[in-house]
Short mmCIF file of C-alpha atoms in Angstrom, two decimals:
data_model
loop_
_atom_site.label_atom_id
_atom_site.label_comp_id
_atom_site.label_asym_id
_atom_site.label_seq_id
_atom_site.Cartn_x
_atom_site.Cartn_y
_atom_site.Cartn_z
CA UNK D 3 7.03 -52.73 28.06
CA UNK D 4 7.22 -50.39 25.09
CA UNK D 5 5.00 -47.44 24.38
CA UNK D 6 4.43 -44.90 21.63
CA UNK D 7 3.05 -42.42 24.16
CA UNK D 8 2.73 -38.84 23.05
CA UNK D 9 4.34 -37.50 26.21
CA UNK D 10 6.72 -34.62 26.84
CA UNK D 11 10.18 -35.56 25.58
CA UNK D 12 11.82 -34.99 28.95
CA UNK D 13 10.65 -34.52 32.50
CA UNK D 14 10.01 -30.92 33.47
CA UNK D 15 8.77 -29.28 36.67
CA UNK D 16 5.30 -29.73 35.16
CA UNK D 17 5.61 -33.40 34.17
CA UNK D 18 6.98 -36.68 35.50
CA UNK D 19 6.87 -39.64 33.12
CA UNK D 20 5.97 -42.88 34.88
CA UNK D 21 8.31 -45.09 32.90
CA UNK D 22 8.62 -48.77 33.88
CA UNK D 23 11.19 -49.26 36.62
CA UNK D 24 11.68 -45.55 37.13
CA UNK D 25 11.38 -44.71 40.84
CA UNK D 26 9.21 -41.81 41.93
CA UNK D 27 11.27 -39.46 44.12
CA UNK D 28 10.10 -39.26 47.71
CA UNK D 29 9.60 -35.50 47.28
CA UNK D 30 6.88 -36.18 44.68
CA UNK D 31 5.09 -38.95 46.54
CA UNK D 32 2.22 -38.39 48.91
CA UNK D 33 0.24 -35.94 46.75
CA UNK D 34 -3.50 -35.63 46.41
CA UNK D 35 -4.01 -36.88 42.86
CA UNK D 36 -6.59 -35.63 40.37
CA UNK D 37 -7.18 -38.43 37.85
CA UNK D 38 -8.18 -38.16 34.19
CA UNK D 39 -7.28 -37.65 30.55
CA UNK D 40 -7.70 -33.87 30.93
CA UNK D 41 -7.80 -33.15 27.19
CA UNK D 42 -8.48 -29.43 26.85
CA UNK D 43 -8.11 -28.68 30.58
CA UNK D 44 -11.60 -27.17 30.51
CA UNK D 45 -13.87 -25.79 33.23
CA UNK D 46 -14.82 -29.28 34.41
CA UNK D 47 -11.16 -30.19 34.81
CA UNK D 48 -10.59 -26.94 36.66
CA UNK D 49 -13.27 -28.05 39.12
CA UNK D 50 -11.38 -31.32 39.71
CA UNK D 51 -8.25 -29.27 40.32
CA UNK D 52 -10.09 -27.02 42.77
CA UNK D 53 -11.33 -30.02 44.77
CA UNK D 54 -7.88 -31.64 44.75
CA UNK D 55 -6.16 -28.46 45.89
CA UNK D 56 -8.76 -27.96 48.61
CA UNK D 57 -8.24 -31.52 49.86
CA UNK D 58 -4.45 -31.09 49.78
CA UNK D 59 -4.63 -27.80 51.66
CA UNK D 60 -6.71 -29.48 54.35
CA UNK D 61 -3.92 -32.03 54.77
CA UNK D 62 -1.14 -29.47 54.64
CA UNK D 63 0.10 -31.12 51.43
CA UNK D 64 0.18 -30.63 47.66
CA UNK D 65 -1.93 -31.69 44.70
CA UNK D 66 -0.85 -33.24 41.40
CA UNK D 67 -2.44 -34.85 38.35
CA UNK D 68 -2.27 -38.37 36.97
CA UNK D 69 -2.97 -38.48 33.25
CA UNK D 70 -2.40 -40.77 30.27
CA UNK D 71 -0.57 -40.38 26.96
CA UNK D 72 -1.44 -40.99 24.25
CA UNK D 73 -5.20 -40.67 24.56
CA UNK D 74 -6.55 -44.20 25.20
CA UNK D 75 -8.86 -44.01 22.19
CA UNK D 76 -5.88 -43.71 19.87
CA UNK D 77 -4.59 -47.03 21.25
CA UNK D 78 -7.84 -48.93 20.86
CA UNK D 79 -9.10 -47.21 17.70
CA UNK D 80 -6.02 -46.00 15.81
CA UNK D 81 -8.09 -45.72 12.63
CA UNK D 82 -10.25 -43.09 14.33
CA UNK D 83 -7.75 -40.61 15.79
CA UNK D 84 -9.18 -38.36 18.46
CA UNK D 85 -9.13 -34.61 17.79
CA UNK D 86 -6.76 -33.57 20.56
CA UNK D 87 -7.58 -30.20 22.13
CA UNK D 88 -4.24 -29.98 23.91
CA UNK D 89 -1.11 -31.97 23.03
CA UNK D 90 0.73 -33.54 25.95
CA UNK D 91 3.24 -30.81 26.75
CA UNK D 92 0.62 -28.07 26.60
CA UNK D 93 -1.78 -30.12 28.71
CA UNK D 94 0.66 -30.48 31.60
CA UNK D 95 1.48 -26.76 31.37
CA UNK D 96 -2.20 -25.88 31.69
CA UNK D 97 -2.66 -28.34 34.56
CA UNK D 98 0.24 -26.70 36.37
CA UNK D 99 -1.60 -23.41 35.95
CA UNK D 100 -4.52 -25.03 37.82
CA UNK D 101 -2.22 -25.94 40.70
CA UNK D 102 -1.64 -29.56 39.66
CA UNK D 103 2.11 -30.07 39.39
CA UNK D 104 3.64 -32.27 38.48
CA UNK D 105 1.42 -34.16 36.11
CA UNK D 106 2.33 -37.81 36.47
CA UNK D 107 2.12 -39.00 32.86
CA UNK D 108 1.45 -42.72 32.46
CA UNK D 109 2.47 -43.97 28.99
CA UNK D 110 -0.65 -45.74 27.81
CA UNK D 111 -0.58 -48.89 25.70
CA UNK D 112 -2.42 -52.21 25.58
CA UNK D 113 -0.23 -53.64 28.34
CA UNK D 114 -1.21 -50.84 30.71
CA UNK D 115 -4.83 -51.19 29.62
CA UNK D 116 -4.75 -54.86 30.65
CA UNK D 117 -3.73 -54.11 34.25
CA UNK D 118 -6.49 -55.09 36.66
CA UNK D 119 -8.31 -52.17 38.22
CA UNK D 120 -7.42 -53.42 41.71
CA UNK D 121 -3.72 -53.49 40.82
CA UNK D 122 -3.96 -49.99 39.34
CA UNK D 123 -5.19 -48.74 42.70
CA UNK D 124 -2.98 -50.81 44.99
CA UNK D 125 0.29 -50.84 43.07
CA UNK D 126 0.29 -47.50 41.24
CA UNK D 127 -1.90 -45.04 43.10
CA UNK D 128 -1.35 -46.20 46.67
CA UNK D 129 1.99 -47.95 46.26
CA UNK D 130 4.26 -46.26 43.74
CA UNK D 131 2.74 -42.79 44.09
CA UNK D 132 1.73 -43.04 47.74
CA UNK D 133 -1.42 -40.99 47.11
CA UNK D 134 -2.64 -38.99 50.09
CA UNK D 135 -6.02 -38.48 48.44
CA UNK D 136 -7.76 -39.11 45.13
CA UNK D 137 -10.13 -36.95 43.08
CA UNK D 138 -11.92 -38.14 39.95
CA UNK D 139 -14.93 -37.35 37.83
CA UNK D 140 -18.20 -39.22 38.16
CA UNK D 141 -17.51 -41.06 34.88
CA UNK D 142 -13.85 -42.02 35.46
CA UNK D 143 -13.21 -45.68 34.55
CA UNK D 144 -9.92 -47.55 34.45
CA UNK D 145 -8.26 -50.94 34.46
CA UNK D 146 -8.80 -54.03 32.35
CA UNK D 147 -12.18 -53.88 30.67
CA UNK D 148 -12.74 -50.46 32.28
CA UNK D 149 -14.01 -52.31 35.34
CA UNK D 150 -12.54 -49.72 37.72
CA UNK D 151 -15.03 -47.09 38.83
CA UNK D 152 -15.30 -44.17 41.25
CA UNK D 153 -17.16 -46.48 43.63
CA UNK D 154 -14.30 -48.99 43.54
CA UNK D 155 -11.82 -46.18 44.22
CA UNK D 156 -13.83 -45.02 47.22
CA UNK D 157 -14.13 -48.52 48.64
CA UNK D 158 -10.58 -49.76 48.06
CA UNK D 159 -8.64 -46.57 48.76
CA UNK D 160 -10.97 -45.71 51.60
CA UNK D 161 -10.19 -49.05 53.25
CA UNK D 162 -6.53 -48.01 53.16
CA UNK D 163 -7.36 -44.69 54.83
CA UNK D 164 -7.03 -42.61 51.65
CA UNK D 165 -9.93 -40.19 51.03
CA UNK D 166 -11.58 -40.14 47.60
CA UNK D 167 -13.70 -37.28 46.24
CA UNK D 168 -15.94 -37.90 43.23
CA UNK D 169 -16.84 -34.74 41.32
CA UNK D 170 -20.32 -34.53 39.82
CA UNK D 171 -20.92 -33.34 36.22
CA UNK D 172 -19.87 -29.70 35.93
CA UNK D 173 -22.30 -27.53 34.00
CA UNK D 174 -21.79 -24.18 32.31
CA UNK D 175 -24.62 -22.21 30.77
CA UNK D 176 -26.93 -25.14 31.51
CA UNK D 177 -24.85 -27.83 29.76
CA UNK D 178 -22.43 -30.40 31.21
CA UNK D 179 -18.92 -29.45 30.13
CA UNK D 180 -16.98 -32.09 28.21
CA UNK D 181 -14.08 -32.39 25.81
CA UNK D 182 -16.48 -33.98 23.30
CA UNK D 183 -18.74 -30.92 23.37
CA UNK D 184 -15.75 -28.61 22.83
CA UNK D 185 -14.46 -30.68 19.91
CA UNK D 186 -17.90 -30.52 18.29
CA UNK D 187 -17.98 -26.72 18.66
CA UNK D 188 -14.56 -26.37 17.00
CA UNK D 189 -15.58 -28.69 14.17
CA UNK D 190 -18.43 -26.25 13.51
CA UNK D 191 -16.12 -23.22 13.70
CA UNK D 192 -17.90 -22.03 16.84
CA UNK D 193 -14.76 -20.93 18.67
CA UNK D 194 -16.76 -18.62 20.94
CA UNK D 195 -18.79 -21.56 22.25
CA UNK D 196 -15.63 -23.62 22.70
CA UNK D 197 -14.05 -20.77 24.66
CA UNK D 198 -17.09 -20.55 26.94
CA UNK D 199 -16.65 -24.18 27.99
CA UNK D 200 -12.86 -24.06 28.13
CA UNK D 201 -12.85 -20.91 30.25
CA UNK D 202 -10.42 -19.31 27.77
CA UNK D 203 -10.04 -19.11 23.99
CA UNK D 204 -8.85 -22.32 22.35
CA UNK D 205 -5.30 -21.89 21.13
CA UNK D 206 -2.71 -23.86 19.21
CA UNK D 207 1.05 -23.79 19.60
CA UNK D 208 3.56 -24.32 16.84
CA UNK D 209 6.67 -23.18 15.04
CA UNK D 210 6.28 -20.57 12.30
CA UNK D 211 7.38 -22.14 9.02
CA UNK D 212 8.23 -20.72 5.62
CA UNK D 213 5.31 -20.68 3.20
CA UNK D 214 4.88 -19.77 -0.44
CA UNK D 215 5.11 -15.99 0.25
CA UNK D 216 1.80 -15.35 -1.55
CA UNK D 217 0.43 -13.41 1.40
CA UNK D 218 3.30 -10.95 1.23
CA UNK D 219 2.68 -10.41 -2.47
CA UNK D 220 -0.99 -9.68 -1.70
CA UNK D 221 -0.12 -7.18 1.03
CA UNK D 222 -0.91 -9.63 3.82
CA UNK D 223 2.27 -11.41 5.03
CA UNK D 224 1.37 -14.45 7.08
CA UNK D 225 2.92 -16.66 9.74
CA UNK D 226 2.31 -20.25 8.66
CA UNK D 227 1.78 -23.20 10.99
CA UNK D 228 0.96 -26.84 10.33
CA UNK D 229 -1.57 -28.17 12.84
CA UNK D 230 -1.70 -31.84 13.91
CA UNK D 231 -3.27 -34.22 11.42
CA UNK D 232 -6.05 -35.03 13.86
CA UNK D 233 -7.17 -31.37 13.98
CA UNK D 234 -10.75 -31.06 12.78
CA UNK D 235 -11.18 -27.32 13.20
CA UNK D 236 -13.59 -26.03 10.56
CA UNK D 237 -11.94 -24.49 7.53
CA UNK D 238 -12.48 -20.76 7.46
CA UNK D 239 -11.37 -17.28 8.46
CA UNK D 240 -10.98 -16.28 12.12
CA UNK D 241 -10.17 -13.25 14.24
CA UNK D 242 -7.14 -14.31 16.26
CA UNK D 243 -4.55 -13.24 18.74
CA UNK D 244 -0.98 -14.51 18.53
CA UNK D 245 1.41 -14.62 21.48
CA UNK D 246 4.86 -13.61 20.27
CA UNK D 247 7.65 -13.40 22.85
CA UNK D 248 5.05 -13.23 25.61
CA UNK D 249 2.97 -10.45 24.00
CA UNK D 250 -0.50 -11.05 22.52
CA UNK D 251 -1.00 -9.34 19.14
CA UNK D 252 -4.22 -8.97 17.14
CA UNK D 253 -4.66 -10.49 13.72
CA UNK D 254 -6.74 -12.45 11.25
CA UNK D 255 -6.11 -16.04 10.17
CA UNK D 256 -7.16 -18.58 7.58
CA UNK D 257 -7.26 -22.29 8.28
CA UNK D 258 -7.77 -24.52 5.29
CA UNK D 259 -6.49 -25.70 1.93
CA UNK D 260 -6.27 -22.36 0.03
CA UNK D 261 -8.80 -23.21 -2.74
CA UNK D 262 -8.00 -20.09 -4.75
CA UNK D 263 -4.44 -21.34 -5.22
CA UNK D 264 -3.59 -24.99 -4.63
CA UNK D 265 -6.09 -26.92 -2.46
CA UNK D 266 -3.04 -28.23 -0.61
CA UNK D 267 -2.53 -29.72 2.83
CA UNK D 268 -4.35 -27.65 5.46
CA UNK D 269 -2.41 -25.05 7.39
CA UNK D 270 -3.05 -22.06 9.60
CA UNK D 271 -1.96 -18.75 8.07
CA UNK D 272 -2.05 -15.79 10.46
CA UNK D 273 -1.62 -12.13 9.55
CA UNK D 274 -0.77 -9.78 12.43
CA UNK D 275 -1.95 -6.21 12.29
CA UNK D 276 0.66 -3.45 12.51
CA UNK D 277 3.56 -5.90 12.91
CA UNK D 278 6.73 -6.08 10.85
CA UNK D 279 8.99 -8.45 12.84
CA UNK D 280 10.53 -11.72 11.68
CA UNK D 281 8.61 -14.72 13.04
CA UNK D 282 10.27 -17.59 11.15
CA UNK D 283 11.38 -20.34 13.49
CA UNK D 284 9.61 -18.86 16.51
CA UNK D 285 7.27 -20.92 18.67
CA UNK D 286 4.01 -19.01 18.99
CA UNK D 287 0.49 -19.48 20.35
CA UNK D 288 -2.49 -18.61 18.16
CA UNK D 289 -5.80 -18.12 19.99
CA UNK D 290 -8.97 -18.28 17.89
CA UNK D 291 -11.29 -15.54 19.11
CA UNK D 292 -14.14 -15.38 16.58
CA UNK D 293 -15.42 -17.04 13.41
CA UNK D 294 -15.69 -14.68 10.44
CA UNK D 295 -16.65 -16.81 7.43
CA UNK D 296 -16.07 -20.07 5.63
CA UNK D 297 -13.24 -20.75 3.22
CA UNK D 298 -14.04 -19.67 -0.35
CA UNK D 299 -12.53 -19.78 -3.83
CA UNK D 300 -12.10 -16.49 -5.72
CA UNK D 301 -11.89 -16.23 -9.48
CA UNK D 302 -9.58 -13.20 -9.48
CA UNK D 303 -6.99 -11.79 -7.08
CA UNK D 304 -8.66 -8.34 -6.79
CA UNK D 305 -11.76 -10.09 -5.42
CA UNK D 306 -9.65 -12.03 -2.92
CA UNK D 307 -7.81 -8.90 -1.77
CA UNK D 308 -11.07 -7.00 -1.34
CA UNK D 309 -12.41 -9.84 0.81
CA UNK D 310 -9.18 -9.92 2.85
CA UNK D 311 -9.57 -6.19 3.44
CA UNK D 312 -13.13 -6.75 4.68
CA UNK D 313 -12.03 -9.68 6.86
CA UNK D 314 -9.32 -7.54 8.44
CA UNK D 315 -11.75 -4.71 9.20
CA UNK D 316 -14.18 -7.15 10.80
CA UNK D 317 -11.43 -8.82 12.84
CA UNK D 318 -10.09 -5.47 14.05
CA UNK D 319 -13.58 -4.45 15.12
CA UNK D 320 -14.19 -7.71 17.04
CA UNK D 321 -10.78 -7.71 18.70
CA UNK D 322 -11.13 -4.05 19.59
CA UNK D 323 -14.18 -5.02 21.64
CA UNK D 324 -12.51 -8.10 23.16
CA UNK D 325 -10.66 -7.57 26.47
CA UNK D 326 -6.87 -7.94 26.27
CA UNK D 327 -5.39 -11.33 27.11
CA UNK D 328 -3.05 -11.71 30.05
CA UNK D 329 0.52 -12.78 29.19
#
């Protein structure tokens, strides 16, 4: 079986890739497994993790996650790529922070999708992984034709003596939390709403690349990052924080095509306040804290610079009233 799964390149303490024929070490078997795609690792996913960890503690054992890469929708509808909130490596890191480690990552392709739901339970969950318990959301479906359901899990695993907990919809501020809702908020530039449902600001991770140096010439040097092609974050200006060498620093960022200059491929350009270090080649996290305005085209550079000055003042004010982030 071959797969184009977007999975971490190598196994880490946070991830174990379930490659065909690869045995699962005895030390990793027998976990309580939380099941799902977990894109975003939002508040609803945190509730699954809480239930799994509680079940594992009651057994004197440990909890882990079982997830899929790439996102199943990208396999069945490659012409409609899903806006990923968290790429694979970041997802398993966040799951580990919720007490689910390792994440067992199942490379997802049409061959895996064709496995009967009964075989998925018997051969993978109970057999290969030796699950001591299972936790899933109320809407978790799996197996050929998505015929597997939480009710099937409860019946089939329960008959084998393995407990199954089904977690009801998790609501925050009166709305059921979902990755779809968070994607919609980001597409509208409403990063504050997205953060409310994530339980933390949405952030992206990437390597700082060389740009055209225009920002430096304008008095606003920027750290440039190319986001994944599936990113549908609204073009505009944001108050941000960037984690550099483990320290969060305040700044302002533009995401878009730079209409004043070239209308080129979209990229994220972040300017850090009161910072003069060299960031080229560094891997950094950029958290989007607040929306400031939409992207705009300026007829003259003095107008652009005046607007950048105003954006910076607004971002400083917002960030000054925003509690510091933990490392």
